[in-house]
Amino acid sequence: NAGVTQTPKFRVLKTGQSMTLLCAQDMNHEYMYWYRQDPGMGLRLIHYSVGEGTTAKGEVPDGYNVSRLKKQNFLLGLESAAPSQTSVYFCASSYSGTGGNYGYTFGSGTRLTVV
Amino acid sequence: AQKITQTQPGMFVQEKEAVTLDCTYDTSDPSYGLFWYKQPSSGEMIFLIYQGSYDQQNATEGRYSLNFQKARKSANLVISASQLGDSAMYFCAMRERGTGNQFYFGTGTSLTVIP
């Protein structure tokens, strides 16, 4: 039972480089999310998707782009990495229901360092 | 305004004692869900407990209980009989209806269990 899989788990980038983080889920969840976690700031939403082909901005979207071409995949792109994007990135997915215990299933995180 | 407030950056508890981690929330949506997650040093996010806004009774899951005081907008996590393995970061989160199932997270409380 894979759940939510993030790749890569670790990455070091130089300022200005680009990269894509991949999130894949096998639970047929409609909703997918990208968060970043920084010390003392909790988790902040970058972008999210409520279905294949749709994306929306979260709290901190600047410097990131996303795509959801397939229901099971949600990609997070950094076009020109900056040191301020050094963070731990979490992908999550959930069912589309708004009632009940429709909690998140989280990936294991990607630790990104931009030097 | 912050949607979720956790005012205790760090807490210490003696092994086998109970501990309460505070969480207050802010919403005007009558339908919402409250969640607690645990993040050990390994980094993964582990779901602990859920409370719906219309639930009449406080949620319990084993040694975890949620002290839900709706009028005060608080959702404190109580851990009974603390164990060394409870040492971790704890996050309170809220989901509002109609926001793409988006979660708002607090800044977290770091709990250390002392032998």
XYZ file of N, CA and C in Angstrom:
690
model
N 0.851 -1.193 0.000
C 0.000 0.000 0.000
C 0.885 1.240 0.000
N 1.117 1.823 -1.192
C 2.077 2.912 -1.313
C 1.528 4.196 -0.713
N 0.237 4.523 -0.950
C -0.305 5.769 -0.427
C 0.133 6.933 -1.287
N 0.907 7.849 -0.699
C 1.421 9.021 -1.400
C 2.940 8.908 -1.461
N 3.476 8.957 -2.656
C 4.914 8.820 -2.867
C 5.476 10.093 -3.440
N 6.514 10.616 -2.791
C 7.188 11.811 -3.270
C 8.587 11.457 -3.746
N 8.960 12.041 -4.854
C 10.332 11.899 -5.329
C 10.833 13.253 -5.807
N 12.132 13.599 -5.571
C 13.070 12.843 -4.746
C 12.845 13.098 -3.261
N 13.602 12.446 -2.403
C 13.515 12.676 -0.959
C 14.450 13.792 -0.517
N 15.543 13.952 -1.206
C 16.513 15.000 -0.908
C 17.019 15.581 -2.226
N 17.326 16.880 -2.174
C 17.892 17.497 -3.369
C 18.601 18.777 -2.957
N 19.746 19.005 -3.585
C 20.470 20.269 -3.416
C 20.528 20.940 -4.784
N 20.088 22.182 -4.824
C 20.079 22.952 -6.068
C 20.966 24.175 -5.931
N 21.470 24.625 -7.046
C 22.148 25.917 -7.050
C 21.129 26.990 -7.406
N 21.346 28.176 -6.890
C 20.457 29.290 -7.197
C 20.304 29.434 -8.703
N 19.034 29.555 -9.135
C 18.758 29.721 -10.553
C 18.436 28.439 -11.291
N 18.764 27.293 -10.690
C 18.429 26.027 -11.337
C 16.942 25.746 -11.208
N 16.489 24.857 -12.060
C 15.081 24.462 -12.009
C 14.981 22.989 -11.637
N 13.831 22.620 -11.117
C 13.583 21.221 -10.816
C 12.090 20.973 -10.659
N 11.719 19.711 -10.728
C 10.335 19.301 -10.548
C 10.256 18.241 -9.476
N 9.341 18.453 -8.541
C 9.044 17.452 -7.525
C 7.796 16.692 -7.955
N 7.871 15.378 -7.834
C 6.754 14.542 -8.253
C 6.027 13.965 -7.056
N 4.714 14.023 -7.108
C 3.874 13.391 -6.103
C 2.926 12.436 -6.804
N 2.876 11.212 -6.340
C 1.992 10.208 -6.924
C 1.186 9.540 -5.825
N -0.129 9.384 -6.068
C -0.984 8.708 -5.089
C -1.787 7.610 -5.793
N -2.008 6.545 -5.047
C -2.705 5.392 -5.618
C -4.027 5.116 -4.914
N -4.608 6.139 -4.308
C -5.847 5.977 -3.544
C -7.058 6.550 -4.269
N -6.883 6.974 -5.504
C -7.969 7.548 -6.300
C -8.542 8.818 -5.658
N -7.678 9.551 -4.938
C -8.127 10.797 -4.323
C -8.308 11.876 -5.364
N -9.359 12.678 -5.180
C -9.594 13.798 -6.090
C -8.649 14.962 -5.804
N -8.445 15.231 -4.538
C -7.723 16.447 -4.146
C -6.263 16.147 -3.831
N -5.403 17.061 -4.306
C -3.983 16.941 -3.990
C -3.432 18.306 -3.658
N -2.345 18.322 -2.849
C -1.826 19.566 -2.275
C -0.306 19.526 -2.209
N 0.276 20.719 -2.299
C 1.690 20.885 -2.003
C 1.835 21.907 -0.869
N 2.550 21.509 0.179
C 2.845 22.381 1.304
C 4.357 22.511 1.443
N 4.759 23.605 2.054
C 6.141 23.722 2.492
C 6.163 23.900 4.005
N 7.168 23.340 4.620
C 7.306 23.424 6.067
C 8.612 24.100 6.410
N 8.512 25.193 7.151
C 9.676 25.935 7.590
C 9.643 26.050 9.113
N 10.807 26.091 9.759
C 10.846 26.144 11.218
C 10.035 27.305 11.765
N 9.194 27.027 12.747
C 8.411 28.066 13.410
C 7.228 28.573 12.614
N 6.993 27.990 11.423
C 5.909 28.506 10.583
C 4.899 27.432 10.225
N 5.057 26.255 10.713
C 4.098 25.208 10.391
C 4.136 24.854 8.921
N 3.025 24.358 8.423
C 2.900 24.005 7.014
C 2.071 25.064 6.312
N 2.554 25.517 5.187
C 1.856 26.536 4.418
C 1.571 26.006 3.020
N 0.355 26.252 2.565
C -0.102 25.709 1.290
C 0.477 26.497 0.123
N 1.059 25.765 -0.819
C 1.642 26.409 -2.003
C 0.611 26.441 -3.138
N 0.201 25.274 -3.562
C -0.822 25.103 -4.592
C -1.622 23.851 -4.263
N -2.820 23.787 -4.835
C -3.594 22.587 -4.674
C -4.413 22.325 -5.929
N -4.986 21.134 -5.973
C -5.767 20.721 -7.136
C -6.984 19.946 -6.674
N -8.139 20.301 -7.225
C -9.374 19.595 -6.859
C -9.778 18.578 -7.924
N -8.940 18.379 -8.908
C -9.221 17.362 -9.906
C -8.245 17.454 -11.057
N -8.253 16.420 -11.869
C -7.365 16.367 -13.033
C -7.560 17.605 -13.905
N -6.454 18.240 -14.252
C -6.503 19.405 -15.119
C -6.803 20.721 -14.425
N -7.009 20.700 -13.120
C -7.306 21.934 -12.389
C -6.266 22.178 -11.300
N -5.883 23.438 -11.126
C -4.978 23.808 -10.047
C -5.406 25.161 -9.487
N -4.996 25.435 -8.281
C -5.326 26.711 -7.650
C -4.186 27.121 -6.731
N -4.072 28.436 -6.509
C -3.005 28.958 -5.654
C -3.395 28.827 -4.194
N -2.382 28.588 -3.387
C -2.564 28.584 -1.950
C -2.035 29.855 -1.336
N -1.478 29.724 -0.157
C -1.025 30.885 0.613
C 0.290 31.452 0.091
N 1.195 30.582 -0.367
C 2.532 31.016 -0.767
C 2.904 30.472 -2.148
N 2.232 30.902 -3.214
C 2.440 30.306 -4.537
C 3.602 30.868 -5.346
N 4.124 32.036 -4.948
C 5.118 32.712 -5.780
C 6.389 31.889 -5.922
N 6.846 31.781 -7.172
C 8.074 31.047 -7.451
C 7.855 29.582 -7.762
N 6.600 29.149 -7.725
C 6.259 27.747 -7.968
C 5.191 27.624 -9.056
N 5.242 26.528 -9.784
C 4.155 26.193 -10.695
C 3.804 24.729 -10.500
N 2.586 24.382 -10.862
C 2.111 23.014 -10.659
C 1.357 22.542 -11.882
N 1.254 21.228 -11.998
C 0.429 20.648 -13.052
C -0.170 19.343 -12.561
N -1.398 19.087 -13.021
C -2.105 17.848 -12.661
C -2.699 17.276 -13.947
N -1.832 16.702 -14.734
C -2.265 16.155 -16.021
C -2.965 14.815 -15.852
N -2.587 14.082 -14.821
C -3.239 12.816 -14.508
C -3.743 12.880 -13.079
N -4.817 12.204 -12.811
C -5.435 12.253 -11.490
C -4.462 11.828 -10.393
N -3.624 10.860 -10.693
C -2.781 10.316 -9.646
C -1.497 11.100 -9.414
N -1.189 12.060 -10.282
C 0.081 12.765 -10.173
C -0.118 14.262 -10.000
N 0.740 14.857 -9.180
C 0.709 16.311 -8.951
C 2.152 16.773 -8.907
N 2.533 17.581 -9.877
C 3.917 18.008 -10.004
C 4.095 19.430 -9.510
N 5.186 19.658 -8.783
C 5.543 20.997 -8.308
C 6.855 21.400 -8.967
N 6.835 22.534 -9.664
C 8.023 22.993 -10.360
C 8.586 24.269 -9.759
N 9.908 24.322 -9.723
C 10.616 25.541 -9.355
C 11.372 25.964 -10.613
N 11.006 27.098 -11.188
C 11.620 27.512 -12.457
C 13.010 28.063 -12.265
N 13.216 28.836 -11.209
C 14.508 29.453 -10.935
C 14.683 29.485 -9.420
N 15.309 28.457 -8.894
C 15.355 28.272 -7.448
C 16.091 29.413 -6.747
N 15.571 29.760 -5.564
C 16.173 30.798 -4.735
C 16.429 30.217 -3.350
N 17.413 30.760 -2.620
C 17.690 30.248 -1.268
C 16.461 30.271 -0.357
N 15.532 31.217 -0.601
C 14.317 31.291 0.222
C 13.405 30.084 0.016
N 13.672 29.311 -0.998
C 12.869 28.117 -1.247
C 13.463 26.865 -0.590
N 14.523 27.051 0.158
C 15.045 25.960 0.977
C 13.989 25.614 2.016
N 13.546 24.372 2.013
C 12.426 23.991 2.861
C 12.219 22.483 2.765
N 11.280 22.012 3.564
C 10.800 20.639 3.405
C 9.431 20.718 2.738
N 9.269 19.988 1.663
C 8.039 20.035 0.888
C 7.244 18.754 1.106
N 5.973 18.940 1.411
C 5.077 17.802 1.607
C 3.966 17.842 0.574
N 3.711 16.692 0.013
C 2.543 16.484 -0.818
C 1.500 15.762 0.025
N 0.232 16.038 -0.231
C -0.846 15.354 0.462
C -2.001 15.145 -0.500
N -2.841 14.200 -0.172
C -4.038 13.977 -0.981
C -5.202 13.671 -0.064
N -6.415 13.863 -0.576
C -7.603 13.553 0.218
C -8.786 13.281 -0.697
N -9.828 12.688 -0.117
C -11.085 12.553 -0.819
C -11.712 13.929 -0.987
N -12.714 13.986 -1.853
C -13.339 15.271 -2.139
C -14.455 15.619 -1.178
N -14.875 14.675 -0.328
C -15.946 14.974 0.607
C -15.535 16.019 1.610
N -16.468 16.849 2.034
C -16.149 17.899 2.997
C -16.680 17.590 4.378
N -17.419 16.526 4.500
C -17.887 16.157 5.825
C -17.135 14.956 6.317
N -17.131 14.753 7.577
C -16.493 13.574 8.121
C -14.993 13.664 8.135
N -14.391 12.554 8.483
C -12.960 12.505 8.693
C -12.217 12.336 7.376
N -12.350 13.306 6.488
C -11.593 13.255 5.251
C -10.281 13.971 5.461
N -9.409 13.276 6.155
C -8.111 13.871 6.452
C -7.158 13.696 5.300
N -5.986 14.243 5.464
C -4.940 14.150 4.469
C -4.178 12.835 4.633
N -3.702 12.326 3.496
C -2.638 11.336 3.510
C -1.400 12.050 2.993
N -0.369 12.063 3.803
C 0.842 12.797 3.459
C 1.882 11.892 2.819
N 2.680 12.495 1.941
C 3.906 11.853 1.502
C 4.960 12.005 2.589
N 6.117 11.424 2.353
C 7.175 11.415 3.363
C 8.030 12.672 3.338
N 7.795 13.560 2.377
C 8.500 14.830 2.342
C 9.726 14.833 1.442
N 10.057 16.018 0.950
C 11.279 16.242 0.165
C 12.041 17.374 0.822
N 13.277 17.081 1.179
C 14.110 18.122 1.782
C 14.929 18.777 0.685
N 14.629 20.050 0.409
C 15.289 20.789 -0.663
C 16.171 21.879 -0.087
N 17.393 21.915 -0.528
C 18.324 22.971 -0.133
C 18.776 23.702 -1.387
N 18.649 25.030 -1.347
C 19.098 25.850 -2.472
C 20.302 26.672 -2.008
N 21.434 26.478 -2.687
C 22.667 27.151 -2.256
C 23.071 28.240 -3.254
N -5.918 37.328 10.102
C -5.841 36.647 11.389
C -5.469 35.189 11.171
N -4.752 34.645 12.123
C -4.365 33.248 12.044
C -5.601 32.376 12.178
N -5.675 31.372 11.333
C -6.777 30.426 11.423
C -6.575 29.457 12.593
N -5.328 29.056 12.795
C -4.994 28.113 13.861
C -3.861 28.708 14.687
N -4.019 28.719 15.987
C -2.994 29.244 16.881
C -2.576 28.191 17.888
N -1.289 27.924 17.912
C -0.711 27.047 18.927
C 0.303 27.898 19.677
N 0.041 28.154 20.940
C 0.822 29.129 21.695
C 1.994 28.523 22.451
N 2.133 27.222 22.399
C 3.198 26.541 23.140
C 4.259 26.023 22.166
N 5.336 26.756 21.973
C 6.373 26.274 21.048
C 7.005 24.979 21.531
N 7.177 24.863 22.862
C 7.792 23.661 23.399
C 7.158 23.281 24.730
N 7.040 21.971 24.938
C 6.469 21.466 26.185
C 7.305 20.280 26.661
N 7.366 20.127 27.994
C 8.028 18.982 28.584
C 7.017 18.254 29.476
N 7.098 16.943 29.483
C 6.222 16.158 30.347
C 7.006 14.955 30.865
N 6.702 14.592 32.096
C 7.328 13.414 32.671
C 6.654 12.170 32.117
N 7.456 11.165 31.860
C 6.917 9.887 31.379
C 5.802 9.416 32.306
N 4.719 8.904 31.699
C 3.537 8.362 32.376
C 2.571 9.456 32.855
N 2.954 10.716 32.727
C 2.049 11.789 33.085
C 1.198 12.172 31.874
N 0.119 12.912 32.111
C -0.713 13.437 31.027
C -0.236 14.836 30.646
N -0.485 15.204 29.401
C -0.094 16.532 28.924
C -1.176 17.061 27.987
N -1.387 18.375 28.047
C -2.366 19.026 27.174
C -1.656 19.994 26.248
N -1.900 19.840 24.963
C -1.348 20.747 23.960
C -2.479 21.640 23.467
N -2.248 22.941 23.528
C -3.316 23.897 23.246
C -3.453 24.210 21.763
N -4.693 24.460 21.371
C -4.984 24.855 19.994
C -6.262 25.694 19.998
N -6.206 26.878 19.426
C -7.412 27.655 19.205
C -7.537 27.906 17.707
N -8.768 28.109 17.280
C -9.001 28.262 15.854
C -9.949 29.420 15.596
N -9.974 29.843 14.359
C -10.805 30.984 13.988
C -11.501 30.661 12.678
N -12.817 30.620 12.705
C -13.586 30.380 11.496
C -14.994 30.898 11.675
N -15.613 31.284 10.575
C -17.017 31.663 10.592
C -17.875 30.609 9.900
N -17.207 29.575 9.407
C -17.914 28.473 8.754
C -18.511 27.574 9.838
N -19.813 27.289 9.793
C -20.404 26.435 10.831
C -20.001 24.964 10.700
N -19.491 24.592 9.520
C -19.098 23.201 9.299
C -17.597 23.127 9.070
N -16.911 22.515 9.992
C -15.455 22.429 9.882
C -14.970 21.185 10.610
N -13.749 20.826 10.339
C -13.135 19.688 11.004
C -11.815 20.094 11.628
N -11.518 19.497 12.749
C -10.283 19.781 13.461
C -9.455 18.500 13.556
N -8.185 18.615 13.330
C -7.290 17.464 13.258
C -6.024 17.737 14.065
N -5.449 16.674 14.551
C -4.113 16.729 15.125
C -3.224 15.726 14.402
N -2.006 16.214 14.102
C -0.999 15.366 13.476
C 0.253 15.363 14.337
N 0.950 14.245 14.283
C 2.224 14.096 14.986
C 3.332 13.995 13.953
N 4.420 14.713 14.191
C 5.577 14.622 13.297
C 6.813 14.257 14.123
N 7.201 12.991 14.130
C 8.416 12.596 14.844
C 9.656 13.116 14.118
N 10.796 12.872 14.703
C 12.046 13.389 14.134
C 12.324 12.819 12.746
N 11.728 11.701 12.416
C 11.899 11.106 11.089
C 11.185 11.904 10.000
N 10.265 12.776 10.406
C 9.693 13.729 9.467
C 8.320 13.438 8.911
N 7.832 12.208 9.018
C 6.523 11.940 8.425
C 5.411 12.547 9.266
N 4.287 12.808 8.635
C 3.117 13.363 9.304
C 2.152 12.221 9.598
N 1.803 12.067 10.867
C 0.967 10.954 11.301
C -0.335 11.497 11.854
N -1.449 11.080 11.278
C -2.765 11.497 11.756
C -3.031 10.894 13.129
N -3.543 11.724 14.048
C -3.839 11.258 15.394
C -5.330 11.188 15.683
N -6.045 12.299 15.437
C -7.409 12.382 15.916
C -8.161 13.453 15.144
N -9.475 13.248 15.036
C -10.352 14.158 14.298
C -11.576 14.517 15.142
N -12.014 15.771 15.010
C -13.240 16.244 15.664
C -14.037 17.061 14.671
N -15.271 16.684 14.422
C -16.129 17.469 13.562
C -16.851 18.541 14.349
N -17.190 19.633 13.687
C -17.794 20.761 14.396
C -19.167 20.437 14.951
N -19.830 19.445 14.392
C -21.164 19.082 14.860
C -21.150 17.896 15.827
N -19.948 17.377 16.073
C -19.858 16.244 17.008
C -20.167 16.710 18.420
N -21.044 15.973 19.083
C -21.466 16.366 20.428
C -20.463 15.930 21.493
N -19.774 14.842 21.216
C -18.830 14.325 22.208
C -17.396 14.566 21.759
N -16.525 14.667 22.750
C -15.106 14.803 22.458
C -14.571 13.527 21.833
N -13.707 13.699 20.822
C -13.126 12.542 20.145
C -12.048 11.902 21.025
N -11.973 10.583 20.922
C -10.902 9.846 21.617
C -10.345 8.791 20.677
N -9.029 8.598 20.783
C -8.347 7.560 20.019
C -7.236 7.014 20.906
N -7.524 5.937 21.603
C -6.519 5.349 22.480
C -6.107 6.329 23.572
N -4.825 6.670 23.626
C -4.337 7.593 24.651
C -4.551 9.060 24.273
N -5.094 9.313 23.101
C -5.327 10.677 22.657
C -6.797 11.041 22.825
N -7.042 12.227 23.316
C -8.393 12.752 23.342
C -8.336 14.216 22.959
N -9.434 14.681 22.413
C -9.507 16.070 21.969
C -10.520 16.778 22.842
N -10.080 17.773 23.562
C -10.948 18.574 24.425
C -11.519 19.714 23.583
N -12.731 19.487 23.075
C -13.373 20.402 22.127
C -14.298 21.338 22.882
N -13.961 22.629 22.865
C -14.806 23.645 23.475
C -15.202 24.630 22.383
N -16.353 24.368 21.809
C -16.780 25.072 20.601
C -16.951 26.561 20.833
N -17.562 26.938 21.940
C -17.817 28.356 22.202
C -16.508 29.127 22.359
N -15.511 28.469 22.896
C -14.215 29.106 23.085
C -13.306 28.911 21.875
N -13.781 28.139 20.898
C -13.002 27.841 19.697
C -11.648 27.266 20.065
N -11.695 26.261 20.905
C -10.445 25.590 21.263
C -10.570 24.093 21.029
N -9.472 23.472 20.710
C -9.437 22.039 20.385
C -8.121 21.471 20.909
N -8.025 21.367 22.214
C -6.781 20.943 22.831
C -6.606 19.431 22.751
N -5.384 19.012 22.522
C -5.054 17.588 22.482
C -4.555 17.160 23.856
N -5.135 16.107 24.385
C -4.692 15.542 25.641
C -4.066 14.178 25.377
N -2.829 14.026 25.817
C -2.154 12.737 25.712
C -2.034 12.188 27.129
N -2.610 11.039 27.354
C -2.545 10.439 28.693
C -1.366 9.465 28.752
N -0.860 9.260 29.932
C 0.208 8.276 30.165
C 1.329 8.403 29.134
N 1.982 9.560 29.123
C 2.990 9.853 28.095
C 4.078 8.784 28.039
N 4.522 8.533 26.810
C 5.588 7.573 26.573
C 6.748 8.288 25.866
N 7.931 7.708 25.970
C 9.100 8.332 25.340
C 8.883 8.528 23.845
N 8.152 7.608 23.236
C 7.882 7.701 21.806
C 6.925 8.817 21.429
N 6.354 9.477 22.431
C 5.473 10.613 22.143
C 6.267 11.886 21.872
N 7.558 11.863 22.133
C 8.387 13.039 21.846
C 8.366 13.311 20.351
N 7.855 14.483 19.982
C 7.646 14.801 18.568
C 7.108 16.211 18.474
N 6.906 16.644 17.233
C 6.223 17.895 16.949
C 4.760 17.556 16.735
N 3.854 18.393 17.263
C 2.423 18.167 17.122
C 1.780 19.371 16.454
N 0.988 19.085 15.424
C 0.330 20.146 14.678
C -1.178 20.015 14.783
N -1.811 21.148 15.052
C -3.255 21.258 15.006
C -3.630 21.794 13.624
N -4.724 21.301 13.064
C -5.129 21.744 11.733
C -6.654 21.836 11.660
N -7.121 22.682 10.772
C -8.557 22.856 10.572
C -8.887 22.795 9.090
N -10.002 22.157 8.792
C -10.514 22.117 7.437
C -11.873 22.794 7.440
N -12.043 23.764 6.546
C -13.327 24.415 6.393
C -14.056 23.837 5.188
N -15.373 23.826 5.252
C -16.160 23.367 4.118
C -16.006 24.352 2.980
N -15.964 23.830 1.773
C -15.978 24.703 0.612
C -14.664 25.365 0.283
N -13.557 24.845 0.763
C -12.251 25.429 0.433
C -11.352 24.388 -0.219
N -11.957 23.489 -0.999
C -11.161 22.443 -1.619
C -10.535 21.529 -0.613
N -11.211 21.383 0.505
C -10.699 20.522 1.575
C -9.343 20.988 2.087
N -9.084 22.270 1.900
C -7.793 22.825 2.295
C -7.656 22.839 3.810
N -6.472 22.463 4.282
C -6.181 22.473 5.707
C -5.377 23.724 6.058
N -5.652 24.265 7.228
C -4.838 25.317 7.802
C -4.137 24.732 9.014
N -2.823 24.921 9.073
C -2.032 24.334 10.144
C -1.540 25.399 11.112
N -1.415 24.989 12.370
C -0.742 25.833 13.339
C 0.766 25.698 13.193
N 1.487 26.432 14.019
C 2.944 26.441 13.941
C 3.583 25.275 14.688
N 2.759 24.541 15.425
C 3.260 23.335 16.047
C 3.743 23.522 17.469
N 3.722 22.416 18.214
C 4.262 22.347 19.572
C 5.232 21.184 19.635
N 6.428 21.457 20.097
C 7.428 20.408 20.247
C 7.309 19.809 21.644
N 6.957 18.536 21.709
C 6.785 17.845 22.990
C 7.987 16.954 23.269
N 8.518 17.105 24.463
C 9.614 16.234 24.901
C 9.163 15.482 26.140
N 9.246 14.168 26.089
C 8.891 13.329 27.229
C 10.167 12.964 27.970
N 10.179 13.271 29.253
C 11.372 13.066 30.080
C 11.252 11.752 30.830
N 12.291 10.915 30.795
C 12.210 9.624 31.507
C 12.124 9.808 33.020
